[in-house]
Coordinates of C-alpha atoms and ligand atoms in Angstrom, one line a residue:
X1309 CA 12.9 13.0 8.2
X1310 CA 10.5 16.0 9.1
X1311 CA 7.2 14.1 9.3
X1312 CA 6.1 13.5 12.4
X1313 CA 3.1 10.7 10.8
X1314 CA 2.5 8.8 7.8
X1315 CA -1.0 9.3 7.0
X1316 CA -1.1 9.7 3.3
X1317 CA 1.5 9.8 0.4
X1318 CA 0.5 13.3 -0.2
X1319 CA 2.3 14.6 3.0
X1320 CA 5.4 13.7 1.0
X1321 CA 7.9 15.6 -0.8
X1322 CA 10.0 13.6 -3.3
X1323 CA 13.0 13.2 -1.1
X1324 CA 11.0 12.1 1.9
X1325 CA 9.5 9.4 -0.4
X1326 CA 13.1 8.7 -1.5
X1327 CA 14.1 8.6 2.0
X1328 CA 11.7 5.6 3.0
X1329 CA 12.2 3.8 -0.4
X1330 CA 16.3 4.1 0.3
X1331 CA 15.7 3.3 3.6
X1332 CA 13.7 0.3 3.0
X1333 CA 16.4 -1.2 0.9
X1334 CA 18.8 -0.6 3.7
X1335 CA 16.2 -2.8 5.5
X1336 CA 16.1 -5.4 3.2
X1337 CA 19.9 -5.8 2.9
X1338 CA 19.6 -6.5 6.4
X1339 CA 17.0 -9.3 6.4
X1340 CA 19.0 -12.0 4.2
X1341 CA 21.4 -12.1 7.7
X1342 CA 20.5 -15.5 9.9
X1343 CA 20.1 -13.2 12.7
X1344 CA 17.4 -10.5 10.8
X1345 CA 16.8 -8.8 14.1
X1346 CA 18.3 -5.1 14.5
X1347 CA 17.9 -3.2 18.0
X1348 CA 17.1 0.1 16.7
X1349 CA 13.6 0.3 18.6
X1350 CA 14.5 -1.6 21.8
X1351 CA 12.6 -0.8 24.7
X1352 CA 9.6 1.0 22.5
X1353 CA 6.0 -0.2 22.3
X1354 CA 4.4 0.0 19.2
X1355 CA 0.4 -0.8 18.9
X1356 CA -1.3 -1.9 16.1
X1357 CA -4.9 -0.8 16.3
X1358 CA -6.9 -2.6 14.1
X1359 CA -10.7 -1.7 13.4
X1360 CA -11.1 -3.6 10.1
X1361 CA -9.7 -7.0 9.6
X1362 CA -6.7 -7.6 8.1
X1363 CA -4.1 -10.5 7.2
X1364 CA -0.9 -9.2 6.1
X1365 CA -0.8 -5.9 7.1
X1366 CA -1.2 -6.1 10.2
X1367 CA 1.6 -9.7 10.3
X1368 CA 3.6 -6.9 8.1
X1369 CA 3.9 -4.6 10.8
X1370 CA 4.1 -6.3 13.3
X1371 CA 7.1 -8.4 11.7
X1372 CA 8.5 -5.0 11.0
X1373 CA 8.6 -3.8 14.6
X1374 CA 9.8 -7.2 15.9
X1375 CA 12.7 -7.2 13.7
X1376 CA 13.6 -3.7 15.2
X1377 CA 13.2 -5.1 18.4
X1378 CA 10.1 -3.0 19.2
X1379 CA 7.0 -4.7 21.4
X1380 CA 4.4 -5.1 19.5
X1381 CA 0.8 -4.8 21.3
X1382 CA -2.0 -6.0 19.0
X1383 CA -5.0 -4.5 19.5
X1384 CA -8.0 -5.3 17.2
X1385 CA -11.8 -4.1 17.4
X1386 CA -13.1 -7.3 17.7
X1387 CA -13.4 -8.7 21.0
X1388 CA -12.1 -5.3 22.7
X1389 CA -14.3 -2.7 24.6
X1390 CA -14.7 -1.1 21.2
X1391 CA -17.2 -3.5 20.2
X1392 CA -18.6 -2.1 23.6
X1393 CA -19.0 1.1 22.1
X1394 CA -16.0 2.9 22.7
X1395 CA -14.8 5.4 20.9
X1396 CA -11.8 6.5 18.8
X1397 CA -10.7 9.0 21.1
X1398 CA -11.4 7.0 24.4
X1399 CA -9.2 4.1 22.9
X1400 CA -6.3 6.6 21.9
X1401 CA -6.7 8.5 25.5
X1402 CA -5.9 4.3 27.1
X1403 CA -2.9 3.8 24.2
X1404 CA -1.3 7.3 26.1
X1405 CA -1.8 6.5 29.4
X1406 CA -0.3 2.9 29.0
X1407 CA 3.1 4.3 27.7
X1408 CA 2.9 3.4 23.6
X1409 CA 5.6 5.1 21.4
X1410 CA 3.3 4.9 18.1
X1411 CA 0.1 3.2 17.0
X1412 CA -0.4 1.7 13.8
X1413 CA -4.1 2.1 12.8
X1414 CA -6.3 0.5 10.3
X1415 CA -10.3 1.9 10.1
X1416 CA -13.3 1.4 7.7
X1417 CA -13.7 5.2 7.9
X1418 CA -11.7 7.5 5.7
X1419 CA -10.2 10.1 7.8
X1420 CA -9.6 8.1 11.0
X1421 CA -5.6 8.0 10.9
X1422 CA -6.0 12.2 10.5
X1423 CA -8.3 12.4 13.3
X1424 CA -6.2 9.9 15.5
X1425 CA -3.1 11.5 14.4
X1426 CA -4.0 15.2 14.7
X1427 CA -7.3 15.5 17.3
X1428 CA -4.9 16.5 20.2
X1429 CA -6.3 13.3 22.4
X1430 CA -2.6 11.6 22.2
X1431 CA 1.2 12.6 21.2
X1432 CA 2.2 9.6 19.1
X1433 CA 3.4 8.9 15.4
X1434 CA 0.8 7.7 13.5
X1435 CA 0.4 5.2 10.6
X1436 CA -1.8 4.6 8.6
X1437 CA -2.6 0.8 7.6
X1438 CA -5.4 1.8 5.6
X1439 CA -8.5 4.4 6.5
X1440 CA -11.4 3.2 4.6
X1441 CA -11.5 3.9 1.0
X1442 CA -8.8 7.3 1.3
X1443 CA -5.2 6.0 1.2
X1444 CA -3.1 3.3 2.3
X1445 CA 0.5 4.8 1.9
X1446 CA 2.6 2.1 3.0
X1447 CA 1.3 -0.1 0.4
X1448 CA 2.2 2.2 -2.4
X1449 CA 5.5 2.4 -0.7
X1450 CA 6.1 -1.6 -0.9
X1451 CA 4.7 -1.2 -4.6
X1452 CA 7.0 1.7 -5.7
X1453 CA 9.9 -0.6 -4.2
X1454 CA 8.8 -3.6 -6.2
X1455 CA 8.6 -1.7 -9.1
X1456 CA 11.9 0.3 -8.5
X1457 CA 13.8 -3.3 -7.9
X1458 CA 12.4 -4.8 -11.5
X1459 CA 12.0 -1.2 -14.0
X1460 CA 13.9 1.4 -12.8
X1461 CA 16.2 2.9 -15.2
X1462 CA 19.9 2.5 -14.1
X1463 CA 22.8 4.7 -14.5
X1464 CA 23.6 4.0 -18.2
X1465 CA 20.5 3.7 -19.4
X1466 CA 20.2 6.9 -20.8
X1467 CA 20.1 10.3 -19.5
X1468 CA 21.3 10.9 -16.0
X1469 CA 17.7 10.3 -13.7
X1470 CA 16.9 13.7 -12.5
X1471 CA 14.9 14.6 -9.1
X1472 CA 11.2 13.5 -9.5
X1473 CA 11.6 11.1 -12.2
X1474 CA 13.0 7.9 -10.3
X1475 CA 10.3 6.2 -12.1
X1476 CA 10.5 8.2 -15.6
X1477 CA 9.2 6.2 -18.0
X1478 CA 7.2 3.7 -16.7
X1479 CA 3.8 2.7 -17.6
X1480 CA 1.6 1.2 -15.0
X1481 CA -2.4 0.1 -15.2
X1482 CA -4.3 0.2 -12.5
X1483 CA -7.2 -1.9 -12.8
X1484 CA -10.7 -3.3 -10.9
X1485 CA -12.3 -1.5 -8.0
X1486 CA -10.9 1.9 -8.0
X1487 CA -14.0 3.3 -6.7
X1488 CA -13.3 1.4 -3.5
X1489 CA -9.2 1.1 -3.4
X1490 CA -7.2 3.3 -0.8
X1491 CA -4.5 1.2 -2.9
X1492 CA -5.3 2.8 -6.3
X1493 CA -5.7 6.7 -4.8
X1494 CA -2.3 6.1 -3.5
X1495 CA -0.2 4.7 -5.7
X1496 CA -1.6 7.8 -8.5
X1497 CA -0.7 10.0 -5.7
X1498 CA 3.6 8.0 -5.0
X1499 CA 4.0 7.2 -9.0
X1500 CA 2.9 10.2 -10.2
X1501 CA 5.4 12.0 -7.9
X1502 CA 8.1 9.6 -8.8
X1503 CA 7.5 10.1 -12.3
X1504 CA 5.7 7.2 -13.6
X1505 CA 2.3 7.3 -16.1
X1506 CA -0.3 6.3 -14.7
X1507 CA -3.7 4.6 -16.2
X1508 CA -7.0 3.3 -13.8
X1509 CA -8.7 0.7 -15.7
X1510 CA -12.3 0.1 -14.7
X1511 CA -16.1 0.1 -15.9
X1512 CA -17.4 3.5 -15.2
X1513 CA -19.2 1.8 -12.0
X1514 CA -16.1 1.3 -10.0
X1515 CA -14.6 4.8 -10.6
X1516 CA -15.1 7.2 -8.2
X1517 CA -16.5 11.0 -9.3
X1518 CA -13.8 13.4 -9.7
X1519 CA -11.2 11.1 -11.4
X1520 CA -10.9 13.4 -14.0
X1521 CA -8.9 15.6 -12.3
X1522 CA -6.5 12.7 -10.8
X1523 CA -3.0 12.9 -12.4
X1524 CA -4.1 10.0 -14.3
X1525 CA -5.6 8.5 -17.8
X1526 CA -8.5 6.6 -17.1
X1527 CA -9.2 4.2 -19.4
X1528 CA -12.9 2.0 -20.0
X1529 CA -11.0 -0.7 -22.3
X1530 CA -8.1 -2.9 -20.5
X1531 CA -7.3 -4.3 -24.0
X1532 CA -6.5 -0.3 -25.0
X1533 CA -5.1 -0.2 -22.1
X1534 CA -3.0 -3.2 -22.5
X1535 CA -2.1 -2.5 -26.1
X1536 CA 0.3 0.2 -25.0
X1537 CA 2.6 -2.1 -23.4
X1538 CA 2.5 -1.1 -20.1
X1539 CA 5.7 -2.3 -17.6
X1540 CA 3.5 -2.9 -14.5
X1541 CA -0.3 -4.1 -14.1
X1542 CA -1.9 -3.6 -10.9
X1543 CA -5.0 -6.0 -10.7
X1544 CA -7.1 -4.7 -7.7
X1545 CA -9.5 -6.7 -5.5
X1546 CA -12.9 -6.5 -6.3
X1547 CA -14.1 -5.1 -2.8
X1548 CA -17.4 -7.1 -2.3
X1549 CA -17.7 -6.1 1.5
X1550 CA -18.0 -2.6 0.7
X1551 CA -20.8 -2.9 -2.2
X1552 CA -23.8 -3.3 -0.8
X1553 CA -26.1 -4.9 -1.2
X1554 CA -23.4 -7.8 -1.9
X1555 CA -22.2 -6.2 -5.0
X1556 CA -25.5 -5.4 -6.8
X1557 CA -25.5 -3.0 -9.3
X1558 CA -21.4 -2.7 -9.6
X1559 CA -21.3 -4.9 -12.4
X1560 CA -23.6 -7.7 -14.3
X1561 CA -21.9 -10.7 -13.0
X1562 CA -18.3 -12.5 -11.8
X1563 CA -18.2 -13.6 -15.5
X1564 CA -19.0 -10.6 -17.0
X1565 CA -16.4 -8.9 -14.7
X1566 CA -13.8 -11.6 -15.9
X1567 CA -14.4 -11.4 -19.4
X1568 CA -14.3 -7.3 -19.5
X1569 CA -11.3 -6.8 -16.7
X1570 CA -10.3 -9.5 -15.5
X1571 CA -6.2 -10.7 -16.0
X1572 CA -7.3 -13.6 -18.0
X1573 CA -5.2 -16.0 -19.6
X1574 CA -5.2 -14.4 -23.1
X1575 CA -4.5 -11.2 -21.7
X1576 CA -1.5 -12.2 -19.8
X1577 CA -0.5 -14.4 -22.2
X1578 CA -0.4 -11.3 -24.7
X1579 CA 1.5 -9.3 -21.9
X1580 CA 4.8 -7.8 -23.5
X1581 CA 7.7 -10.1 -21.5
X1582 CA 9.1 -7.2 -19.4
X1583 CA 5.9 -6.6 -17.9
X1584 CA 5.4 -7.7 -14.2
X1585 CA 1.9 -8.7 -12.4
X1586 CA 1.1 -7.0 -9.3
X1587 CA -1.9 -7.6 -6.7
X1588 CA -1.8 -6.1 -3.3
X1589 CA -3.8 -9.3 -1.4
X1590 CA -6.2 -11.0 -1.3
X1591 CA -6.6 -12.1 -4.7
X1592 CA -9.9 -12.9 -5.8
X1593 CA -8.8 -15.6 -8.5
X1594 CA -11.0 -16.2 -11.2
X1595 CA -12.7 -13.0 -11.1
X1596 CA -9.7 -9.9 -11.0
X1597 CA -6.9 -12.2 -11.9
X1598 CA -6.7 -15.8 -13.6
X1599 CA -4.5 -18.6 -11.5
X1600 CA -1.8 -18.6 -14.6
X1601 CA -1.2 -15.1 -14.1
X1602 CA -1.0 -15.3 -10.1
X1603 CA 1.1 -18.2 -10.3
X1604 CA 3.5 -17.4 -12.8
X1605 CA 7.0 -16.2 -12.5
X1606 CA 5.9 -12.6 -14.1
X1607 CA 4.0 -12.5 -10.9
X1608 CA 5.5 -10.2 -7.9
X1609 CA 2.6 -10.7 -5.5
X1610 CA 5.0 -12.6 -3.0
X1611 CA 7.9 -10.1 -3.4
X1612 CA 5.3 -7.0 -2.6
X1613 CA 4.3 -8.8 0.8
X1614 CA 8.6 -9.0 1.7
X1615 CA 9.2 -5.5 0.2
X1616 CA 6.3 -4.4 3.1
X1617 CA 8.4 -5.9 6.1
X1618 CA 11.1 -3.6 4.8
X1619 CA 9.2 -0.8 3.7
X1620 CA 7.0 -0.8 7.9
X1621 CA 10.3 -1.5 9.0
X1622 CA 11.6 2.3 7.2
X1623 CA 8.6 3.9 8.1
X1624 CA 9.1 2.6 12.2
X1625 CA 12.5 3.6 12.0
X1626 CA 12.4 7.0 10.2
X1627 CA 9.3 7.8 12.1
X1628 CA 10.8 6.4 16.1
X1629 CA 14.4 6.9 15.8
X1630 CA 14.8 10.3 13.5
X1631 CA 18.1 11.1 16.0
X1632 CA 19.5 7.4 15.0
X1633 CA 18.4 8.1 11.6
X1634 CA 21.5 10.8 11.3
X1635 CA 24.1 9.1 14.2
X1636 CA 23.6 5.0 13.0
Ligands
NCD2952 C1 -5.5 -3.8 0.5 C2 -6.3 -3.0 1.6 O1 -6.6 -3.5 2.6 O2 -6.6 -1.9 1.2 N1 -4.9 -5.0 1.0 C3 -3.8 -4.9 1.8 O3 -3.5 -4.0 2.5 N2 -3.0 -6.0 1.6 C4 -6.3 -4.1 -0.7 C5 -7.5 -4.9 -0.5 O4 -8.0 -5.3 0.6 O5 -8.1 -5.3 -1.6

């Protein structure tokens, strides 16, 4: 692969996203084995920097690297000099100077992988885990693998899939917090280019300006939204920590929210039987999504967080071993 980072899904080319999503099953094929450990990245150092907090990303990849035999050097804001005051560029000068082979960064600010990646202060891959409310691409990557695995048309099915429509077909709804989800921005940008539909379901509060012109329906109604039988539905977290003050103004109230967009049981109980529930974590039950629909077999939320160990694992791989990506 050409890319030197991963910073958002739009650096990709359909075959590149191809690429990681083939790769990734490669990966997975590899983790039903007792011993799941490959040595692909032995002797490399790879450092998770980690300026927001974070469960299962940041487990994700560092169960990724680990599996490729990779060190894994955690690194999170809290308790390090940063909370002293240090800055981006004095924290990537230290990851340089003590020998790191990539850094895995997640920051409240949009823009802070870029910077990282292409401010000249280091000479490492970059990934991004998530840059404030811009894009999150690996996440899109384990979501376009989930949804590959349950909906993707198979030889047979109908007309031979051509290049850019992997995902032909297939209806997904996107729906909550748009306004605040690096998830929603880039799974439009990955499905689109796979060749999915697309439609962001939200109250006008929680969609951010210029949606318009995303290569996307937007939709005020999740029952309109619903009623054309979509294959996927995407609930998204409802972001309290980056409403302020503590949500005010965003919507009425956690009922309110429920009743209007919330996966509900009616609503999943009306769900066309194909159809499969997807949340990227953490779920906010009761408000976004209703325990029956979390819980229930239709529900992929657990597959998503195994497709991401495969998916980190790909990225690592493709991104730290491009010469073993041609000779293994
Ligand atoms: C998402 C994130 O951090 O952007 N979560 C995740 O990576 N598992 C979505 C969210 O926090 O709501």
């Amino acid at each position: 692969m050409s890319l030197r980072h991963l910073i958002t899904i739009r650096d990709l080319d359909y075959r590149e996203a191809l690429q990681i999503l083939d790769t990734a099953e490669a990966m997975a094929a590899t983790q039903s084995h007792r011993v799941k450990k490959l040595p692909t990245l032995h002797g490399r150092t790879v450092v998770n920097l980690f300026f927001e907090d974070s469960t299962r990303t940041r487990i994700s990849f560092e169960t990724a690297a680990k599996r490729l035999s990779a060190d894994v050097i955690n690194f999170s804001a809290k308790g390090s000099s940063v909370s002293k005051g240090e800055s981006l560029k004095d924290t990537a000068l230290t990851l340089q100077a003590m020998g790191a082979d990539a850094v895995v960064v997640r920051h409240s600010s949009s823009g802070a992988a870029h910077r990282l990646a292409h401010a000249g202060w280091m000479d490492l891959p970059v990934i991004n885990a998530g840059d404030g409310t811009h894009q999150h691409p690996t996440q899109a990557l384990l979501d376009a693998m989930t949804m590959r695995r349950h909906l993707k048309r198979q030889p047979g099915d109908g007309d031979p899939v051509a290049p850019g429509t992997d995902l032909a077909g297939i209806q997904v709804v996107i729906v909550g917090d748009v306004l605040h989800s690096r998830v929603a921005r880039s799974n439009v940008d990955l499905l689109t280019l796979l060749g999915a539909t697309v439609t962001l379901v939200a109250p006008p509060t929680l969609l951010p300006v210029g949606v318009d012109e995303w290569a996307c329906e937007v939709d005020y109604d999740f029952d309109h939204a619903l009623a054309q039988n979509p294959d996927a539905v995407m609930m998204l977290r409802v972001q309290r920590e980056r409403m302020s003050p503590a949500g005010g103004g965003f919507f009425p109230s956690p009922g309110e929210y429920h009743a209007s967009y919330g996966l509900d049981r009616q609503r999943f109980a009306a769900l066309p039987s194909h159809t499969i529930v997807m949340h990227p974590g953490p779920m906010n039950r009761g408000l976004e999504i209703s325990a029956e629909a979390a819980d229930s077999p239709r529900s992929v939320v657990v597959e998503q967080v195994a497709n991401g160990v495969s998916v980190r694992m790909a990225a690592l791989y493709l991104l730290l071993a491009p010469e073993g990506a041609s000779h293994e």
